[in-house]
Tab-separated table of C-alpha atoms in Angstrom:
chain	number	residue	atom	x	y	z
A	95	MET	CA	5.088	14.265	-5.045
A	96	LYS	CA	7.818	11.623	-4.756
A	97	ILE	CA	7.222	8.083	-3.537
A	98	THR	CA	9.608	8.769	-0.636
A	99	ASP	CA	7.321	11.621	0.442
A	100	ILE	CA	4.638	9.067	1.273
A	101	ILE	CA	6.504	5.838	2.131
A	102	THR	CA	9.209	6.018	4.794
A	103	ARG	CA	11.874	3.469	5.698
A	104	ASN	CA	9.825	2.415	8.729
A	105	ASN	CA	6.760	1.676	6.617
A	106	ILE	CA	8.254	-1.036	4.430
A	107	PHE	CA	7.355	-4.568	5.511
A	108	LEU	CA	8.846	-7.640	3.851
A	109	ASP	CA	7.996	-11.321	4.211
A	110	PHE	CA	4.637	-10.354	5.668
A	111	THR	CA	2.337	-13.314	6.294
A	112	SER	CA	-1.423	-13.015	6.003
A	113	LEU	CA	-3.697	-15.871	5.091
A	114	SER	CA	-6.461	-13.686	3.685
A	115	LYS	CA	-7.320	-10.170	2.590
A	116	LYS	CA	-9.387	-9.846	5.774
A	117	ALA	CA	-6.357	-10.700	7.944
A	118	LEU	CA	-4.144	-8.412	5.865
A	119	PHE	CA	-6.515	-5.460	6.307
A	120	LYS	CA	-6.644	-6.118	10.060
A	121	ASN	CA	-2.819	-6.034	10.206
A	122	ILE	CA	-2.763	-2.852	8.138
A	123	ALA	CA	-5.313	-1.194	10.452
A	124	GLU	CA	-3.181	-2.120	13.486
A	125	LYS	CA	-0.004	-0.701	11.932
A	126	VAL	CA	-1.682	2.536	10.856
A	127	ASN	CA	-3.319	2.927	14.281
A	128	LYS	CA	0.003	2.503	16.102
A	129	GLN	CA	1.692	5.182	14.022
A	130	THR	CA	-1.127	7.702	13.618
A	131	ASP	CA	-3.611	7.219	16.483
A	132	ALA	CA	-6.346	6.929	13.846
A	133	ASN	CA	-9.218	4.682	14.886
A	134	GLN	CA	-8.323	1.081	14.023
A	135	ASN	CA	-11.947	0.032	13.434
A	136	GLU	CA	-12.565	2.986	11.124
A	137	ILE	CA	-9.447	2.137	9.113
A	138	LEU	CA	-10.574	-1.464	8.762
A	139	ASP	CA	-14.152	-0.481	7.875
A	140	LYS	CA	-13.030	2.037	5.248
A	141	LEU	CA	-10.561	-0.385	3.631
A	142	ASN	CA	-13.250	-3.061	3.434
A	143	HIS	CA	-15.843	-0.574	2.145
A	144	ARG	CA	-13.485	0.637	-0.603
A	145	GLU	CA	-12.735	-2.945	-1.610
A	146	LYS	CA	-16.469	-3.701	-1.903
A	147	LEU	CA	-16.807	-0.817	-4.368
A	148	GLY	CA	-14.265	-2.541	-6.604
A	149	SER	CA	-11.085	-4.504	-6.146
A	150	THR	CA	-7.941	-2.460	-5.629
A	151	ASN	CA	-6.009	-5.258	-7.338
A	152	LEU	CA	-4.193	-3.824	-10.358
A	153	GLY	CA	-3.233	-7.256	-11.682
A	154	ASP	CA	0.218	-8.847	-11.903
A	155	GLY	CA	0.219	-9.449	-8.141
A	156	ILE	CA	-0.097	-5.775	-7.175
A	157	ALA	CA	-2.800	-4.043	-5.132
A	158	ILE	CA	-3.236	-0.497	-3.830
A	159	PRO	CA	-5.853	-0.605	-1.070
A	160	HIS	CA	-6.700	2.938	-0.037
A	161	ALA	CA	-9.123	4.835	2.142
A	162	LYS	CA	-9.891	8.261	3.539
A	163	ILE	CA	-10.340	8.452	7.295
A	164	ASN	CA	-10.756	10.913	10.143
A	165	GLY	CA	-7.994	11.397	12.679
A	166	ILE	CA	-4.989	11.962	10.449
A	167	THR	CA	-3.672	15.191	8.977
A	168	LYS	CA	-1.468	13.900	6.149
A	169	ILE	CA	-1.134	10.952	3.783
A	170	PHE	CA	0.107	7.762	5.439
A	171	SER	CA	1.400	4.889	3.301
A	172	LEU	CA	2.868	1.434	3.671
A	173	PHE	CA	4.584	-0.966	1.307
A	174	ILE	CA	4.059	-4.644	2.074
A	175	ARG	CA	5.551	-7.666	0.336
A	176	THR	CA	3.876	-10.888	1.387
A	177	GLU	CA	5.417	-14.353	1.562
A	178	ASN	CA	2.254	-15.881	0.148
A	179	LEU	CA	-0.201	-14.753	-2.506
A	180	ILE	CA	-3.378	-13.177	-1.144
A	181	ASP	CA	-6.672	-13.479	-2.993
A	182	PHE	CA	-7.923	-10.016	-3.964
A	183	SER	CA	-10.733	-11.396	-6.148
A	184	SER	CA	-9.442	-10.034	-9.413
A	185	SER	CA	-10.286	-10.852	-12.982
A	186	ASP	CA	-6.781	-12.203	-13.626
A	187	LYS	CA	-7.326	-14.886	-10.929
A	188	LYS	CA	-3.818	-14.273	-9.585
A	189	GLY	CA	-3.020	-13.542	-5.981
A	190	VAL	CA	-1.332	-10.397	-4.707
A	191	ASP	CA	2.108	-10.187	-3.098
A	192	LEU	CA	2.985	-6.488	-3.546
A	193	ILE	CA	0.742	-4.093	-1.656
A	194	PHE	CA	0.912	-0.319	-1.468
A	195	VAL	CA	-1.467	1.094	1.146
A	196	ILE	CA	-2.634	4.711	1.113
A	197	ILE	CA	-4.541	6.194	4.044
A	198	ALA	CA	-5.529	9.812	3.484
A	199	PRO	CA	-7.265	12.426	5.614
A	200	GLU	CA	-11.039	12.397	5.120
A	201	GLU	CA	-10.988	15.902	3.664
A	202	SER	CA	-8.115	15.104	1.265
A	203	LYS	CA	-8.910	15.860	-2.346
A	204	THR	CA	-5.938	16.196	-4.662
A	205	GLU	CA	-3.317	14.824	-2.250
A	206	HIS	CA	-5.021	11.410	-2.192
A	207	LEU	CA	-5.133	11.264	-5.992
A	208	LEU	CA	-1.556	12.490	-6.260
A	209	ALA	CA	-0.374	9.669	-3.971
A	210	LEU	CA	-2.190	7.110	-6.146
A	211	SER	CA	-0.660	8.654	-9.254
A	212	THR	CA	2.844	8.640	-7.748
A	213	ILE	CA	2.670	4.944	-6.916
A	214	SER	CA	1.143	4.115	-10.307
A	215	LYS	CA	3.958	5.975	-12.074
A	216	PHE	CA	6.547	3.985	-10.103
A	217	LEU	CA	4.790	0.724	-11.019
A	218	ARG	CA	4.716	1.514	-14.742
A	219	VAL	CA	8.460	0.768	-14.809
A	220	GLU	CA	8.596	-3.034	-15.131
A	221	LYS	CA	12.087	-3.330	-13.598
A	222	ASN	CA	10.788	-1.645	-10.418
A	223	ILE	CA	8.242	-4.439	-9.966
A	224	THR	CA	10.918	-7.091	-10.532
A	225	LYS	CA	13.210	-5.422	-7.985
A	226	LEU	CA	10.414	-5.141	-5.402
A	227	ARG	CA	10.134	-8.929	-5.524
A	228	LYS	CA	13.887	-9.630	-5.466
A	229	LEU	CA	15.443	-7.112	-3.088
A	230	LYS	CA	16.179	-8.635	0.314
A	231	THR	CA	15.909	-5.715	2.748
A	232	SER	CA	13.588	-2.812	3.448
A	233	GLU	CA	16.610	-0.508	3.155
A	234	ALA	CA	17.279	-1.770	-0.389
A	235	ILE	CA	13.635	-1.180	-1.311
A	236	PHE	CA	13.715	2.308	0.183
A	237	ASN	CA	16.843	3.013	-1.889
A	238	LEU	CA	14.919	1.856	-4.979
A	239	PHE	CA	12.196	4.354	-4.051
A	240	LEU	CA	14.863	7.063	-3.616
A	241	LYS	CA	16.394	6.324	-7.034
A	242	SER	CA	13.012	6.420	-8.727
A	243	SER	CA	12.243	9.730	-7.010
A	244	ALA	CA	15.483	11.212	-8.336
A	245	SER	CA	14.734	10.342	-11.963
């Protein structure tokens, strides 16, 4: 699986403003609902439930909130870069500004884990993280995803 298999040009959001994780998850649920017809309340509930199990904050300002829901047939992902740091209650006490969201079908087994692995592999390259913070347009970020998929 390549990162461009799960994140499309239209699902990259820059300079996103949310004052809290709660507000961020609400915005995510709205965006997923508009593009998939999945139930917005279920998306929000599942994201919050997953976060209660343990923070999806990886540290260094990066989080990968994820959930499995009914109503979709394939993996749906977003990349969000926020203007402000959002508290994800992590041990490093740093806020999050780079967010990869994965919404998978409820019955997904390996595909869900493969999407997490694909994003994690991309994030292991330090220069990718630096570029995610510096690039100015969603097109430039998508091109970064394309280049990483080619290597």
